[in-house]
Tab-separated table of C-alpha atoms in Angstrom:
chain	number	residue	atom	x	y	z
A	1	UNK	CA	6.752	-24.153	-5.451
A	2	UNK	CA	3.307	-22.986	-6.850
A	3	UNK	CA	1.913	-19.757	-5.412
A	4	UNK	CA	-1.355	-21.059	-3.945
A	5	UNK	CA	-4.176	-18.011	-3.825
A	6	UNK	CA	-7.849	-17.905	-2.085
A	7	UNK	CA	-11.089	-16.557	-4.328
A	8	UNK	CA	-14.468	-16.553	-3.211
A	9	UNK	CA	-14.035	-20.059	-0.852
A	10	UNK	CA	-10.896	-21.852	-2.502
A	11	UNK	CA	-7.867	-22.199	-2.906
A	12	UNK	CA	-6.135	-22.564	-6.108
A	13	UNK	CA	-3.594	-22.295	-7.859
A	14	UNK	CA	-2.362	-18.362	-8.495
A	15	UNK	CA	-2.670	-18.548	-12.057
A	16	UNK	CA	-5.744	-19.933	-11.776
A	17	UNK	CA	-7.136	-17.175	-9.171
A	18	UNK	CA	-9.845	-15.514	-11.361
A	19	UNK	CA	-12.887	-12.943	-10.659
A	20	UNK	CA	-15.784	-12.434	-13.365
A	21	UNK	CA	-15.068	-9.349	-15.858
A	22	UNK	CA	-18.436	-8.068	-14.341
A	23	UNK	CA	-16.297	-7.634	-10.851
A	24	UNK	CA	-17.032	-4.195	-8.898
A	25	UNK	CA	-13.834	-3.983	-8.013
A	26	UNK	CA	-12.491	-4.570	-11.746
A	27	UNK	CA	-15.340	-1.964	-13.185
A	28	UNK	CA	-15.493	0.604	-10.405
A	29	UNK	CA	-12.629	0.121	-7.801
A	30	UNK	CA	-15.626	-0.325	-5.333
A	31	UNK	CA	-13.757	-2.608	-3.100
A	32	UNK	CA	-11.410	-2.708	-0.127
A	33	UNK	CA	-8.270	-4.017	0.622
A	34	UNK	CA	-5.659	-4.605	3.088
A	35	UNK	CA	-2.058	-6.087	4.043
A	36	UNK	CA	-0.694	-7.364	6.752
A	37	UNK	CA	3.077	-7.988	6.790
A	38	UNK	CA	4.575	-11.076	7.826
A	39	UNK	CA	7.826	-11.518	9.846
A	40	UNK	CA	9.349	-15.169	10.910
A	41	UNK	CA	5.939	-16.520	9.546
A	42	UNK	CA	3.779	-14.697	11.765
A	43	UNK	CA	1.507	-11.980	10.890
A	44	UNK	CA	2.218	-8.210	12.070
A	45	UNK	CA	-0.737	-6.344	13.627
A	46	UNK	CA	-2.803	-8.403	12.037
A	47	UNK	CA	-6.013	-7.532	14.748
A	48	UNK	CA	-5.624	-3.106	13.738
A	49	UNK	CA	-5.924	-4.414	10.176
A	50	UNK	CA	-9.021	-6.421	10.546
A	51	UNK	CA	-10.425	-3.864	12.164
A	52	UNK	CA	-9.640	-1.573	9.249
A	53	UNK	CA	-10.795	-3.786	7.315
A	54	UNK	CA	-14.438	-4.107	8.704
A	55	UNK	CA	-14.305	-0.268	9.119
A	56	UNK	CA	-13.503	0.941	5.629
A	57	UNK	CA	-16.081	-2.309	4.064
A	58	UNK	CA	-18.826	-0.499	6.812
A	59	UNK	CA	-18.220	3.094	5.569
A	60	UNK	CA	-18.977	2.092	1.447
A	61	UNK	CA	-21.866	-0.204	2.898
A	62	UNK	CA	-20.557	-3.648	2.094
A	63	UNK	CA	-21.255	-6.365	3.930
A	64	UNK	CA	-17.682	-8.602	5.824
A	65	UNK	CA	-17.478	-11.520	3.186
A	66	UNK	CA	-16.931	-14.140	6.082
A	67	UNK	CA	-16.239	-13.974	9.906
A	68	UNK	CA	-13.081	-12.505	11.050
A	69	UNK	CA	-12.080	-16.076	12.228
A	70	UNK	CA	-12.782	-17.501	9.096
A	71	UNK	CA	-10.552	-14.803	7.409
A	72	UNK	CA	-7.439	-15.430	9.879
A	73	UNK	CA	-7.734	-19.256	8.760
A	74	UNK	CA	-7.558	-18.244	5.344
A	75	UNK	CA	-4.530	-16.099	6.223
A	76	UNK	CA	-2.665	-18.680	8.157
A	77	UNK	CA	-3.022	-21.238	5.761
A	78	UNK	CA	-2.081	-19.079	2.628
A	79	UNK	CA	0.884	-18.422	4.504
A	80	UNK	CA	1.022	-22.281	5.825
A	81	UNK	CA	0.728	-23.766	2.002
A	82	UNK	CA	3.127	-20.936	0.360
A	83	UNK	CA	5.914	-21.533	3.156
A	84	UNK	CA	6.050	-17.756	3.546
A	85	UNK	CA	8.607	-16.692	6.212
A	86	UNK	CA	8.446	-12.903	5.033
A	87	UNK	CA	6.257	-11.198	3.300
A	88	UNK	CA	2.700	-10.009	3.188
A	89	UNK	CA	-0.515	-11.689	3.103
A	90	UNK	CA	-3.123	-9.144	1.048
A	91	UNK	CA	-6.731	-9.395	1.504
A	92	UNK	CA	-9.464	-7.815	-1.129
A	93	UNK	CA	-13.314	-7.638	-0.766
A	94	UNK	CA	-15.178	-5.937	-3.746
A	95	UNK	CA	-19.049	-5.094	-3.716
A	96	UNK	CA	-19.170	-8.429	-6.048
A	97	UNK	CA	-20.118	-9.282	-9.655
A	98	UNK	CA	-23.205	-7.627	-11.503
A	99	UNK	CA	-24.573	-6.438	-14.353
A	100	UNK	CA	-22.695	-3.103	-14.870
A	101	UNK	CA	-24.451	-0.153	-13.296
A	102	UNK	CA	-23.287	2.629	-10.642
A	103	UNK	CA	-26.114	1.449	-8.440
A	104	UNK	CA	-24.989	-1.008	-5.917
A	105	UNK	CA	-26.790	-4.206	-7.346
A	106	UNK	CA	-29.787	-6.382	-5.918
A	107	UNK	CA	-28.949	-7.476	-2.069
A	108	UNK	CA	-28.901	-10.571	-3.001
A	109	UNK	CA	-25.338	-9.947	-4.292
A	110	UNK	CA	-22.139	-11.552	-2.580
A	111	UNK	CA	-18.936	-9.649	-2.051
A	112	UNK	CA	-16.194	-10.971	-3.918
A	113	UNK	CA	-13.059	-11.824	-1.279
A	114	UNK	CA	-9.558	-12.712	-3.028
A	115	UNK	CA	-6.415	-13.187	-0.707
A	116	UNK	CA	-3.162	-13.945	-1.343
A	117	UNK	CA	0.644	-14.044	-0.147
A	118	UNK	CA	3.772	-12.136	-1.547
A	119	UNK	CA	7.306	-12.967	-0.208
A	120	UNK	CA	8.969	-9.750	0.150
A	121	UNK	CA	12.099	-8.397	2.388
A	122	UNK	CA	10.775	-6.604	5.189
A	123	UNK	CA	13.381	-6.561	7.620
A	124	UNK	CA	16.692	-6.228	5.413
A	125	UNK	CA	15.335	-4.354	2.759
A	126	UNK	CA	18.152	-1.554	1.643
A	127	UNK	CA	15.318	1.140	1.440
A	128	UNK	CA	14.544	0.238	5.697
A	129	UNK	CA	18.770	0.339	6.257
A	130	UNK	CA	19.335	3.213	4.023
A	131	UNK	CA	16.539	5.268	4.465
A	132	UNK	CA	13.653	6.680	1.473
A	133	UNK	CA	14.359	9.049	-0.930
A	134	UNK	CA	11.179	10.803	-1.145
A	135	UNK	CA	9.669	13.096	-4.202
A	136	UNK	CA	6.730	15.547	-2.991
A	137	UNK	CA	3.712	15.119	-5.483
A	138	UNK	CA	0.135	16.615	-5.622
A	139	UNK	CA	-2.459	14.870	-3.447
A	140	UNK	CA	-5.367	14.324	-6.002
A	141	UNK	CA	-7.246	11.791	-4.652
A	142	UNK	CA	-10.638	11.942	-3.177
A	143	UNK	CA	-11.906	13.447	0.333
A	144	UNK	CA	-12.479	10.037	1.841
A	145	UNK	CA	-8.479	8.871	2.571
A	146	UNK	CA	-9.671	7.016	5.468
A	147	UNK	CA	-11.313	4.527	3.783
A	148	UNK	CA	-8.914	1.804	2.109
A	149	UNK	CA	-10.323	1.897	-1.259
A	150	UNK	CA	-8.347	-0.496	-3.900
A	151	UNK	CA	-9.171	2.719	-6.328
A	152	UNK	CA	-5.417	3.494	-6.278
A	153	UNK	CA	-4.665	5.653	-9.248
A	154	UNK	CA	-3.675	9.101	-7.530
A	155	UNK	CA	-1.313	7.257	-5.335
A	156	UNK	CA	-0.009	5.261	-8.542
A	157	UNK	CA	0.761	8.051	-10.503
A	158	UNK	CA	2.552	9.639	-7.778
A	159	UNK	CA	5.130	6.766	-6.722
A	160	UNK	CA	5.657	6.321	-10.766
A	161	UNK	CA	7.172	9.606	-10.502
A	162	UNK	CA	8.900	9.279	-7.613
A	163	UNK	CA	10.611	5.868	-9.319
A	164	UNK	CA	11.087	7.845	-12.348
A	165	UNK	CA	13.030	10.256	-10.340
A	166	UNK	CA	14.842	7.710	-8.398
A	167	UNK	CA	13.133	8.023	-5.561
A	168	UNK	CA	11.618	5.254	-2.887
A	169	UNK	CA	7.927	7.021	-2.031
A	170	UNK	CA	5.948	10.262	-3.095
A	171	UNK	CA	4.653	12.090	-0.128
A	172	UNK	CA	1.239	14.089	-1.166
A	173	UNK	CA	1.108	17.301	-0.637
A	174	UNK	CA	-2.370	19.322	0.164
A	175	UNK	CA	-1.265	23.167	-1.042
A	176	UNK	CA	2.207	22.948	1.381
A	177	UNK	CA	1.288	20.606	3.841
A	178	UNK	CA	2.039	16.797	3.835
A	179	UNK	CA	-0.745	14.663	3.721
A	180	UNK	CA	0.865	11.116	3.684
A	181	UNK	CA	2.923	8.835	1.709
A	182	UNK	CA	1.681	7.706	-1.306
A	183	UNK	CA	1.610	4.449	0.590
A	184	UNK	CA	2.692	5.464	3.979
A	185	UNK	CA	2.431	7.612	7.224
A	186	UNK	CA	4.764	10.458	7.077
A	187	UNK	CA	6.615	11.997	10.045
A	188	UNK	CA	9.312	14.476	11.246
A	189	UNK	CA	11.567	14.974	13.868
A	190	UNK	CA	11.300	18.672	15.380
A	191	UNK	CA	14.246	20.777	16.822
A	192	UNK	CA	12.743	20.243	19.959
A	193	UNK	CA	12.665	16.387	19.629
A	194	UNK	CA	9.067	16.231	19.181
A	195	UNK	CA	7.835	13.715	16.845
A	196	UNK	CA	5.201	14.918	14.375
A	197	UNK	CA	2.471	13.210	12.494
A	198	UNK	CA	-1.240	13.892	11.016
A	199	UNK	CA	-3.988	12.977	13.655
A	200	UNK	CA	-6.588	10.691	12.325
A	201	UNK	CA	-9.246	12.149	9.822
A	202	UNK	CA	-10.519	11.740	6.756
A	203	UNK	CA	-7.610	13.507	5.371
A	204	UNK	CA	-5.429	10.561	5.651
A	205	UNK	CA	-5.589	6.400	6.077
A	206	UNK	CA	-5.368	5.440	9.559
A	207	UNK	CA	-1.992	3.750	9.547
A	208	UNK	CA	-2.227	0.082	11.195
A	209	UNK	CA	1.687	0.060	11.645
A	210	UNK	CA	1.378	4.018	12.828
A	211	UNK	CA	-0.873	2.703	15.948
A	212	UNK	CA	1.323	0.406	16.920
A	213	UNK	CA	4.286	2.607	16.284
A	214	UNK	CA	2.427	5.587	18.249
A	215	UNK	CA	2.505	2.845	21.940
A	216	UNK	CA	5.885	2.226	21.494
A	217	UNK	CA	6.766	6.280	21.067
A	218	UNK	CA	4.820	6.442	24.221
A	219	UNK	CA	6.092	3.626	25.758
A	220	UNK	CA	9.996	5.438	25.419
A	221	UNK	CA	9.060	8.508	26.863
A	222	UNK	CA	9.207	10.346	23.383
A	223	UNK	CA	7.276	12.947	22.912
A	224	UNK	CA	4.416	12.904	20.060
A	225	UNK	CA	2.229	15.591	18.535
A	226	UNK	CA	-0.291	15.248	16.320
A	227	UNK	CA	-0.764	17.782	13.543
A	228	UNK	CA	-0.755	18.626	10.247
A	229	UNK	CA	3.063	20.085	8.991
A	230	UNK	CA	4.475	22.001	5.762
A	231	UNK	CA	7.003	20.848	2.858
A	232	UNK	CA	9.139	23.381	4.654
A	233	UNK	CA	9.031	21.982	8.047
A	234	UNK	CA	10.045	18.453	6.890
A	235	UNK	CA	13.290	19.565	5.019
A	236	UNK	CA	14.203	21.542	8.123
A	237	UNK	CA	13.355	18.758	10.328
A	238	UNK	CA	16.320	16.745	12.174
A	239	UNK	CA	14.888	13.779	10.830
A	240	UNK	CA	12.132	12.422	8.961
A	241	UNK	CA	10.655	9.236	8.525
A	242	UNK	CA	7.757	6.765	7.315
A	243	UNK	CA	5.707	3.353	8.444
A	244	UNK	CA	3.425	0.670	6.533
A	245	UNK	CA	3.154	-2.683	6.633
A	246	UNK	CA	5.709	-3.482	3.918
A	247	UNK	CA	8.252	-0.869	4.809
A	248	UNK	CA	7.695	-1.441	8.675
A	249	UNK	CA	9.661	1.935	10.050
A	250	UNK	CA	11.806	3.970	7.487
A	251	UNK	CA	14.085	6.770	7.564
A	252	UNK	CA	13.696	9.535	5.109
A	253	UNK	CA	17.282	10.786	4.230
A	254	UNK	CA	16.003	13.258	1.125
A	255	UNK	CA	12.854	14.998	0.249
A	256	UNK	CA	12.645	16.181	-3.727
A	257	UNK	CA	16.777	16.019	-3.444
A	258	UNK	CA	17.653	17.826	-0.380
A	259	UNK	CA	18.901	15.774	2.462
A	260	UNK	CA	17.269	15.513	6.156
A	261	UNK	CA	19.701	15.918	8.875
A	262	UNK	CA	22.912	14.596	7.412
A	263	UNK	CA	20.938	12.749	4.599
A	264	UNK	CA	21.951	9.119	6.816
A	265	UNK	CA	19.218	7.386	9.073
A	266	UNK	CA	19.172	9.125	12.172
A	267	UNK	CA	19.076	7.588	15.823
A	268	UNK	CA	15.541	8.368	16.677
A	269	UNK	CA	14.071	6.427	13.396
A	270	UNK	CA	16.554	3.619	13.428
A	271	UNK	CA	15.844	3.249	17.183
A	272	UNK	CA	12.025	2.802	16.556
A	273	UNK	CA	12.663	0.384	13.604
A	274	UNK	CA	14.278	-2.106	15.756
A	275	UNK	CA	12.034	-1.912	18.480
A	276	UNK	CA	9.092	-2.197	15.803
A	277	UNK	CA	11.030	-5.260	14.407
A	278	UNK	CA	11.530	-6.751	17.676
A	279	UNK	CA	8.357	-6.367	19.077
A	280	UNK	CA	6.915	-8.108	15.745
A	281	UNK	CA	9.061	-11.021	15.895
A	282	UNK	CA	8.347	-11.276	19.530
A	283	UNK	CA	4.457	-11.422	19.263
């Protein structure tokens, strides 16, 4: 079956899905994206991403490409016309194509919006029933985390090393303390059974699948504290563990090669994986 894309108001074929060479987002990374995983066919906290979405294009000044109901059309049918059952449907919006200059060009200017679908195994992925290997890795990207920028190279360079060292994720480190996955939240498990993660800032992204995680933490009766925490406080921690869209909830079992707990998935992160995974495939 041929991978059907959307660019700039149709859909065509993927290998036919083209922007301009003149592209902001191609020149300058001045763009925005997002992804929303999909489970059974339906799309996972779809809503906290579009809000992201509008959010990060309202911080860098660009102006929402369509209306949000116009975008979750688009979404459904990508995911209508590719058959996707599980996956991710990815959304970008770049300032548009101009003449090449840092100055954001004339108003008159559309924003470029691509989407598209990717099956991928969410659910069963051996990563989510094994748990992450994770290597710890400079955080050199700019002060503005919160914004979902598609200028990705820190975070590229870090999970290439991570892969290179057999590893599932990087986790960025600011001096000794953990920012975030190089595409994830990060968390730990305490001694005291308090879950730990970064409050929002512009330190970190705002993690769409972190929110939603964060009710049902609350909704068990688990306790949750939000602050920043060291390198050394995650390798002592009795478990440790990560959320995004693609790799829903996931045990860490090893941080630069020395194992968390027992170095298996422990109870607390598989437990909130299958309530995550329920409660997506029951909304």
């Amino acid at each position: 079956m041929q991978k059907i894309a959307y660019v700039n108001g149709s859909f065509v074929p993927g290998e036919q899905a083209m922007v301009p060479v003149t592209d902001r987002g191609f020149l300058f990374g001045d763009g925005i994206y997002e992804v929303t995983s999909v489970i059974d066919g339906r799309m996972v906290d779809n809503e906290l991403h579009l809000a992201r979405l509008q959010r990060s294009l309202g911080e860098i000044r660009i102006a929402m490409p369509a209306p949000l109901e116009r975008i979750r059309e688009i979404q459904h049918e990508l995911i209508r016309v590719n058959d996707l059952s599980e996956g991710m449907v990815y959304i970008q919006v770049t300032r548009g194509a101009a003449e090449r200059d840092f100055v954001f060009p004339a108003a008159d200017v559309a924003p470029s919006l691509v989407m598209f679908t990717q099956q991928k195994n969410l659910v069963g992925a051996p990563s989510g029933v094994k748990g992450l290997k994770v290597m710890t890795f400079p955080d050199l990207r700019w002060t503005r985390r919160d914004i979902k920028s598609v200028n990705l190279l820190a975070q590229v360079i870090a999970k290439q090393a991570a892969a290179e060292a057999g590893c599932n994720e990087a986790w960025m480190l600011d001096g000794e303390m953990v920012t975030e996955g190089g595409s994830s939240t990060a968390y730990i498990l305490t001694a005291n059974d308090t879950i730990v993660t970064r409050p929002r800032s512009t330190m970190t992204l705002s993690g769409c699948t972190c929110a939603a995680l964060q009710t049902l933490i609350v909704e068990r009766g688990l306790k949750l504290e939000e602050r920043p925490f060291s390198l050394a406080e995650a390798k002592a921690a009795k478990e440790a563990f990560a959320t995004s869209a693609t790799t829903l909830v996931a045990a860490v079992v090893e941080i630069d090669g020395e194992a968390i707990g027992d170095g298996k998935p422990g109870p607390v992160a598989t437990e909130l994986r299958r309530l995550y995974v329920e409660r997506a495939r029951a909304s």
